Every structure is written in C-alpha cells, then in structure tokens.
Tab-separated table of C-alpha atoms and ligand atoms in Angstrom:
chain	number	residue	atom	x	y	z
A	1	UNK	CA	22.562	-3.676	-5.070
A	2	UNK	CA	21.445	-6.963	-3.533
A	3	UNK	CA	18.324	-7.452	-1.427
A	4	UNK	CA	19.146	-6.626	2.196
A	5	UNK	CA	18.593	-9.271	4.862
A	6	UNK	CA	17.630	-7.664	8.158
A	7	UNK	CA	19.192	-8.753	11.469
A	8	UNK	CA	17.079	-9.399	14.586
A	9	UNK	CA	17.794	-5.883	15.866
A	10	UNK	CA	16.925	-4.327	12.509
A	11	UNK	CA	13.697	-6.335	12.390
A	12	UNK	CA	12.762	-4.983	15.809
A	13	UNK	CA	13.262	-1.447	14.464
A	14	UNK	CA	11.057	-2.281	11.485
A	15	UNK	CA	8.354	-3.654	13.829
A	16	UNK	CA	8.234	-0.338	15.673
A	17	UNK	CA	8.077	1.691	12.450
A	18	UNK	CA	5.422	-0.618	11.020
A	19	UNK	CA	3.226	-0.376	14.100
A	20	UNK	CA	3.444	3.434	14.077
A	21	UNK	CA	2.559	3.600	10.363
A	22	UNK	CA	-0.517	1.467	11.053
A	23	UNK	CA	-1.471	3.580	14.063
A	24	UNK	CA	-1.573	6.696	11.870
A	25	UNK	CA	-4.209	4.958	9.708
A	26	UNK	CA	-6.112	3.935	12.883
A	27	UNK	CA	-6.077	7.537	14.105
A	28	UNK	CA	-7.450	8.831	10.768
A	29	UNK	CA	-10.351	6.344	10.610
A	30	UNK	CA	-13.009	8.437	12.430
A	31	UNK	CA	-12.046	11.506	10.376
A	32	UNK	CA	-12.680	9.925	6.977
A	33	UNK	CA	-16.156	11.411	6.648
A	34	UNK	CA	-18.057	13.553	4.131
A	35	UNK	CA	-17.007	17.209	4.299
A	36	UNK	CA	-13.427	16.717	5.452
A	37	UNK	CA	-10.689	17.657	2.992
A	38	UNK	CA	-7.650	15.505	2.289
A	39	UNK	CA	-5.488	18.501	3.264
A	40	UNK	CA	-7.082	18.328	6.731
A	41	UNK	CA	-6.386	14.576	6.821
A	42	UNK	CA	-2.785	15.271	5.839
A	43	UNK	CA	-2.418	17.868	8.589
A	44	UNK	CA	-3.868	15.522	11.233
A	45	UNK	CA	-1.490	12.762	10.169
A	46	UNK	CA	1.491	15.103	10.059
A	47	UNK	CA	0.847	16.406	13.585
A	48	UNK	CA	0.330	12.876	14.912
A	49	UNK	CA	3.565	11.614	13.384
A	50	UNK	CA	5.725	14.553	14.405
A	51	UNK	CA	4.204	15.519	17.777
A	52	UNK	CA	2.720	12.286	19.168
A	53	UNK	CA	4.913	9.586	17.672
A	54	UNK	CA	8.194	11.403	17.215
A	55	UNK	CA	8.311	9.869	13.743
A	56	UNK	CA	9.126	11.492	10.414
A	57	UNK	CA	6.716	11.478	7.433
A	58	UNK	CA	8.816	9.786	4.751
A	59	UNK	CA	6.858	11.182	1.828
A	60	UNK	CA	7.315	14.876	2.734
A	61	UNK	CA	10.002	16.201	0.405
A	62	UNK	CA	10.625	12.734	-1.021
A	63	UNK	CA	12.143	13.148	-4.470
A	64	UNK	CA	13.063	10.100	-6.518
A	65	UNK	CA	14.977	10.783	-9.722
A	66	UNK	CA	12.779	12.450	-12.340
A	67	UNK	CA	10.093	13.538	-9.854
A	68	UNK	CA	9.399	16.857	-8.119
A	69	UNK	CA	9.682	16.781	-4.306
A	70	UNK	CA	6.485	15.241	-2.900
A	71	UNK	CA	4.658	18.027	-1.012
A	72	UNK	CA	2.684	16.168	1.691
A	73	UNK	CA	2.935	13.770	4.636
A	74	UNK	CA	0.711	11.131	3.034
A	75	UNK	CA	-0.797	10.189	-0.323
A	76	UNK	CA	-4.586	10.438	-0.774
A	77	UNK	CA	-5.876	8.694	-3.897
A	78	UNK	CA	-9.569	9.278	-4.582
A	79	UNK	CA	-11.885	7.198	-6.811
A	80	UNK	CA	-10.149	6.939	-10.229
A	81	UNK	CA	-6.783	8.013	-8.780
A	82	UNK	CA	-4.567	4.917	-8.811
A	83	UNK	CA	-1.780	6.180	-6.533
A	84	UNK	CA	0.315	9.155	-5.346
A	85	UNK	CA	-2.654	11.550	-5.148
A	86	UNK	CA	-1.682	14.804	-3.440
A	87	UNK	CA	-3.927	16.077	-0.602
A	88	UNK	CA	-6.025	19.081	-1.611
A	89	UNK	CA	-8.850	21.344	-0.424
A	90	UNK	CA	-11.818	19.493	-1.971
A	91	UNK	CA	-14.154	17.978	0.642
A	92	UNK	CA	-14.820	14.243	0.564
A	93	UNK	CA	-18.331	13.279	-0.555
A	94	UNK	CA	-20.537	10.340	0.356
A	95	UNK	CA	-19.738	7.436	-1.939
A	96	UNK	CA	-16.074	8.403	-2.471
A	97	UNK	CA	-13.449	5.726	-2.004
A	98	UNK	CA	-10.041	6.941	-0.940
A	99	UNK	CA	-6.705	5.279	-0.347
A	100	UNK	CA	-4.548	6.817	2.371
A	101	UNK	CA	-0.893	5.758	2.125
A	102	UNK	CA	1.318	6.574	5.103
A	103	UNK	CA	5.044	5.938	5.470
A	104	UNK	CA	6.765	6.836	8.729
A	105	UNK	CA	10.459	6.823	9.601
A	106	UNK	CA	11.255	5.895	13.208
A	107	UNK	CA	14.862	5.527	14.397
A	108	UNK	CA	15.881	5.368	10.742
A	109	UNK	CA	13.457	2.550	9.804
A	110	UNK	CA	10.561	2.888	7.353
A	111	UNK	CA	7.043	1.508	7.907
A	112	UNK	CA	4.888	1.742	4.762
A	113	UNK	CA	1.157	0.949	4.584
A	114	UNK	CA	-2.150	2.016	3.105
A	115	UNK	CA	-5.841	1.288	3.473
A	116	UNK	CA	-9.052	2.090	1.614
A	117	UNK	CA	-11.706	4.208	3.306
A	118	UNK	CA	-15.274	4.379	2.003
A	119	UNK	CA	-17.020	7.693	2.679
A	120	UNK	CA	-20.546	6.919	3.856
A	121	UNK	CA	-22.044	3.716	2.602
A	122	UNK	CA	-20.522	3.495	-0.881
A	123	UNK	CA	-21.989	1.727	-3.895
A	124	UNK	CA	-22.053	-2.044	-4.039
A	125	UNK	CA	-19.509	-1.908	-6.878
A	126	UNK	CA	-17.135	0.346	-4.920
A	127	UNK	CA	-17.386	-1.782	-1.790
A	128	UNK	CA	-16.703	-4.937	-3.774
A	129	UNK	CA	-13.623	-3.399	-5.434
A	130	UNK	CA	-12.201	-2.396	-2.036
A	131	UNK	CA	-12.927	-5.834	-0.540
A	132	UNK	CA	-11.469	-7.759	-3.481
A	133	UNK	CA	-8.339	-5.575	-3.405
A	134	UNK	CA	-7.925	-6.213	0.341
A	135	UNK	CA	-8.213	-9.950	-0.231
A	136	UNK	CA	-5.873	-9.760	-3.241
A	137	UNK	CA	-3.200	-8.209	-1.008
A	138	UNK	CA	-3.720	-11.024	1.496
A	139	UNK	CA	-3.579	-13.680	-1.262
A	140	UNK	CA	-0.051	-12.372	-1.837
A	141	UNK	CA	0.856	-12.128	1.863
A	142	UNK	CA	-0.132	-15.714	2.692
A	143	UNK	CA	2.243	-16.994	-0.009
A	144	UNK	CA	5.235	-15.482	1.783
A	145	UNK	CA	7.668	-18.058	3.188
A	146	UNK	CA	11.251	-19.111	2.493
A	147	UNK	CA	11.692	-20.845	-0.843
A	148	UNK	CA	8.675	-19.200	-2.467
A	149	UNK	CA	9.457	-16.897	-5.398
A	150	UNK	CA	8.247	-13.373	-6.074
A	151	UNK	CA	6.457	-14.654	-9.193
A	152	UNK	CA	4.326	-16.882	-6.943
A	153	UNK	CA	3.159	-13.817	-5.022
A	154	UNK	CA	2.404	-11.840	-8.168
A	155	UNK	CA	0.534	-14.738	-9.675
A	156	UNK	CA	-1.617	-15.255	-6.574
A	157	UNK	CA	-2.650	-11.592	-6.582
A	158	UNK	CA	-3.250	-11.383	-10.315
A	159	UNK	CA	-5.297	-14.564	-10.634
A	160	UNK	CA	-7.505	-13.619	-7.683
A	161	UNK	CA	-8.136	-10.063	-8.939
A	162	UNK	CA	-8.741	-11.108	-12.536
A	163	UNK	CA	-11.069	-13.937	-11.514
A	164	UNK	CA	-13.146	-11.278	-9.765
A	165	UNK	CA	-13.367	-9.370	-13.062
A	166	UNK	CA	-10.869	-6.634	-12.186
A	167	UNK	CA	-7.440	-5.691	-13.590
A	168	UNK	CA	-3.977	-5.259	-12.052
A	169	UNK	CA	-1.912	-2.093	-12.576
A	170	UNK	CA	1.519	-3.003	-13.986
A	171	UNK	CA	3.493	0.228	-13.772
A	172	UNK	CA	3.766	0.393	-9.966
A	173	UNK	CA	4.773	-2.362	-7.602
A	174	UNK	CA	5.676	-3.278	-4.042
A	175	UNK	CA	9.272	-2.878	-2.938
A	176	UNK	CA	11.897	-3.775	-0.407
A	177	UNK	CA	11.831	-1.370	2.526
A	178	UNK	CA	14.107	-0.731	5.494
A	179	UNK	CA	16.673	1.985	6.091
A	180	UNK	CA	15.587	3.268	2.677
A	181	UNK	CA	12.009	3.932	1.518
A	182	UNK	CA	12.300	2.000	-1.736
A	183	UNK	CA	14.819	-0.839	-1.862
A	184	UNK	CA	15.229	-3.967	-3.928
A	185	UNK	CA	13.410	-6.115	-4.837
A	186	UNK	CA	10.495	-4.922	-6.932
A	187	UNK	CA	7.388	-6.876	-5.928
A	188	UNK	CA	5.145	-7.151	-8.980
A	189	UNK	CA	1.446	-7.800	-8.415
A	190	UNK	CA	1.220	-10.049	-11.467
A	191	UNK	CA	3.425	-12.814	-12.780
A	192	UNK	CA	4.149	-16.476	-13.324
A	193	UNK	CA	4.607	-19.086	-10.586
A	194	UNK	CA	8.164	-20.267	-9.998
A	195	UNK	CA	9.791	-17.163	-11.487
A	196	UNK	CA	11.907	-14.315	-10.073
A	197	UNK	CA	13.711	-13.994	-6.732
A	198	UNK	CA	13.481	-16.698	-4.071
A	199	UNK	CA	12.446	-15.475	-0.615
A	200	UNK	CA	14.895	-15.778	2.280
A	201	UNK	CA	14.245	-15.147	6.010
A	202	UNK	CA	14.989	-11.534	6.969
A	203	UNK	CA	13.778	-9.991	3.710
A	204	UNK	CA	11.240	-7.189	4.238
A	205	UNK	CA	9.099	-5.804	1.441
A	206	UNK	CA	5.709	-4.287	0.773
A	207	UNK	CA	2.779	-5.889	-0.999
A	208	UNK	CA	0.524	-3.130	-2.351
A	209	UNK	CA	-1.665	-4.122	-5.287
A	210	UNK	CA	-3.465	-1.415	-7.263
A	211	UNK	CA	-6.613	-2.981	-8.723
A	212	UNK	CA	-8.851	-1.270	-11.292
A	213	UNK	CA	-12.566	-1.896	-11.782
A	214	UNK	CA	-12.071	-1.417	-15.531
A	215	UNK	CA	-8.989	-1.681	-17.717
A	216	UNK	CA	-5.491	-1.821	-16.265
A	217	UNK	CA	-4.035	1.111	-18.234
A	218	UNK	CA	-3.108	4.287	-16.388
A	219	UNK	CA	-2.088	7.837	-17.235
A	220	UNK	CA	-0.746	10.973	-15.648
A	221	UNK	CA	-3.548	13.118	-14.243
A	222	UNK	CA	-4.197	16.072	-16.550
A	223	UNK	CA	-7.898	16.274	-15.793
A	224	UNK	CA	-9.461	19.663	-16.453
A	225	UNK	CA	-6.425	20.549	-18.605
A	226	UNK	CA	-4.459	21.337	-15.472
A	227	UNK	CA	-0.666	21.030	-15.770
A	228	UNK	CA	0.612	17.685	-14.486
A	229	UNK	CA	1.547	17.822	-10.802
A	230	UNK	CA	4.309	15.291	-11.393
A	231	UNK	CA	2.733	12.604	-9.161
A	232	UNK	CA	-0.985	11.865	-9.517
A	233	UNK	CA	-1.796	8.746	-11.559
A	234	UNK	CA	-5.359	7.972	-12.739
A	235	UNK	CA	-7.010	5.124	-14.611
A	236	UNK	CA	-7.013	5.727	-18.353
A	237	UNK	CA	-10.700	4.742	-18.612
A	238	UNK	CA	-11.629	6.678	-15.448
A	239	UNK	CA	-12.814	3.515	-13.712
A	240	UNK	CA	-12.429	3.228	-9.931
A	241	UNK	CA	-9.111	2.014	-8.535
A	242	UNK	CA	-8.317	0.602	-5.083
A	243	UNK	CA	-5.121	-0.265	-3.202
A	244	UNK	CA	-4.095	-1.789	0.122
A	245	UNK	CA	-0.531	-2.052	1.412
A	246	UNK	CA	1.338	-3.881	4.155
A	247	UNK	CA	5.020	-4.205	5.017
A	248	UNK	CA	5.837	-7.914	5.407
A	249	UNK	CA	8.810	-9.823	6.906
A	250	UNK	CA	9.869	-13.246	5.624
A	251	UNK	CA	10.297	-15.422	8.741
A	252	UNK	CA	11.864	-18.911	9.040
A	253	UNK	CA	8.419	-20.481	8.731
A	254	UNK	CA	6.292	-17.978	6.834
A	255	UNK	CA	5.496	-14.305	7.233
A	256	UNK	CA	4.972	-11.591	9.787
A	257	UNK	CA	3.020	-8.471	8.858
A	258	UNK	CA	4.883	-5.519	10.396
A	259	UNK	CA	2.309	-2.795	9.726
A	260	UNK	CA	-0.116	-3.981	12.365
A	261	UNK	CA	-1.841	-2.198	15.259
A	262	UNK	CA	-5.005	-2.304	17.364
A	263	UNK	CA	-7.114	-0.937	14.508
A	264	UNK	CA	-5.832	-3.178	11.710
A	265	UNK	CA	-8.748	-4.702	9.789
A	266	UNK	CA	-9.024	-8.415	10.648
A	267	UNK	CA	-7.145	-10.714	8.290
A	268	UNK	CA	-9.416	-12.726	5.979
A	269	UNK	CA	-10.368	-16.248	7.044
A	270	UNK	CA	-7.980	-17.827	4.524
A	271	UNK	CA	-5.041	-16.250	6.399
A	272	UNK	CA	-5.598	-18.727	9.266
A	273	UNK	CA	-3.560	-17.420	12.202
A	274	UNK	CA	-3.809	-13.817	10.998
A	275	UNK	CA	-1.022	-11.265	10.904
A	276	UNK	CA	1.945	-13.427	11.872
A	277	UNK	CA	3.399	-16.856	11.254
A	278	UNK	CA	0.259	-18.004	9.461
A	279	UNK	CA	2.013	-19.378	6.413
A	280	UNK	CA	3.556	-22.081	8.581
A	281	UNK	CA	0.055	-23.361	9.263
A	282	UNK	CA	-1.440	-22.726	5.852
A	283	UNK	CA	-1.588	-25.263	3.065
A	284	UNK	CA	1.216	-24.696	0.572
A	285	UNK	CA	-0.907	-24.966	-2.555
B	301	MF3	N1	4.015	5.108	-0.027
B	301	MF3	C1	4.155	4.904	-1.448
B	301	MF3	C2	4.558	3.459	-1.627
B	301	MF3	O1	3.848	2.648	-1.138
B	301	MF3	C3	5.142	5.832	-2.067
B	301	MF3	C4	4.728	7.223	-2.019
B	301	MF3	S1	5.984	8.216	-2.626
B	301	MF3	C5	5.304	9.734	-2.577
B	301	MF3	O2	5.565	3.091	-2.135
B	301	MF3	F1	6.279	10.545	-2.747
B	301	MF3	F2	4.374	9.797	-3.488
B	301	MF3	F3	4.740	9.952	-1.435
B	302	CO	CO1	5.116	1.089	-0.632
B	303	CO	CO1	2.941	3.209	0.666
C-alpha cells in the first residue's frame, strides 16, 4: 500500500491525538522516581488515557503478525532494554534510565511518542547517552521538508550518533502513523543521503531512534533463563540503550511535531523555531 497523505481534517485529528500522547508523558514525569514500579506507571497512564482523556491505549492487546498480544498500555524499556519492555513489579532504582513509549488513539487517530526518564541523578555516561539520543532524534526532525528523502533523515541521525561514539539499532525503525498504528513508510535511523522515498506535504510518520552506548546488535531478552516474553529486546552486549520518539507532519515548508504539549522538553537550539515550521527557517545543509 502507498504512503497515505493526510487531509487538513485528518491532520487536525492527528494533532489532537499527538497532544494527548505527549500529555500522558507529562503526567508521568513526577512519578518516575526510585521505588515506583513500571506496573504502577502503566496503571497511572492507563487510567489517565481511559478516564481523563477518553483515549484508547493503542498498545494494549496490540498483536502484529508473529507476536503475542501486547499486555500493557505503554512500553517501559529499562537500561539495556532497547524497546518493547513490558511493565513489571520491580521498583525503579536511582541511576536507572527508562524509556516510556505511549501511543493513544483518539477519534480513530494514533499519536505515538516516547521519552527517556533518568531516575535520580544518573551517571554522566547515562545522561550523555540520553541527551545524544534526544539530539539525534531532532537531527532527523529538522531535516523534514518536502523534497527531502528518507535516506537524508536516516543519515543525519546515524552520523550524529556515531560521531558521538554510539551505535544505531537497525532492526527497528520509525513508521507512518495515522488511522493505523504502523503504516508505510519505514523510517530507518541510518542510511545514505539522497536515497529512499521523497517527502510530500501531508505525510505523517514517527522518528524514534534507538541508540546504544556499545555495539548496535540486539537480541531477544532471555535474561535469567526466563522464557522469551515475545516482546522485550535488549542489547547483545548489555550496554545501555536510549530512545526518543515524536510523531511528525511534513508541511508545505518543513515540519510540524504533532506530539507536543506543555511539558515537552524544549527543542535543541539547532531546531531554531522549535516544534513547528522550523525547517523553513533552517539552513538546508
Ligand atoms: N510504540 C511503539 C512504536 O513506537 C510500538 C509498541 S508496540 C507494542 O512503534 F505492542 F510493543 F506496544
Ligand atoms: Co512508533
Ligand atoms: Co512509540
């Protein structure tokens, strides 16, 4: 199937879903402290989505081909977990880094985003990984404008992350998003400039790089000889992994980040105008 181009009305629906997805992450912020369990975080998010927002947690029961139904209302990926970690009853500890990935459905539209949270102060190495990954996501976002190709986005992310001494996970990527959770195109976080699909106004996709402190290879989580849960992915070398995610619209002149709310972390200085329209003002090289 081709990449869907959203109409003005559809884009407005995606703005609402994106804002709500971001507001769930805002709401969780003060709770991301030592002693809390990711199951408690999941419950808080679930209640907020269903009772406060009137939105639907897209991950709950989500079952792509070949996977078991996902059992929670968010993903919580701790330390060496790369993605799709399932909330559990272990309390967070000072120094942990954890990605919380929330996808809401509102009026049929999906808003998909994630942030890193550092429990307590965090080591210098952990803080740097989270910061570099945040900036790597934004290096991709600021490329977005009509005529640019997906390979330009992947290349911007990869070169930034690798220059910082980190590695880019290859097996998982960003994706088109809209009436369905995962649509075309695939948005790789590595690549060559001038390759792959050309961006057109009205496309909406996520940018969600997974960056490892060590090697890029991953594996299914069978730690402690437990049976595989069907979802949790860890770094092969057990190094730390970080991820940030936004849902982004291609506008006539650049980009608009849809997963934005009062608590969104400020865009980096190189993003100029911030969360919307900035590519029109940014240098093209
Ligand atoms: N939110 C994830 C993404 O960014 C997908 C999670 S699927 C789940 O694409 F089933 F693991 F929740
Ligand atoms: Co996503
Ligand atoms: Co997500």
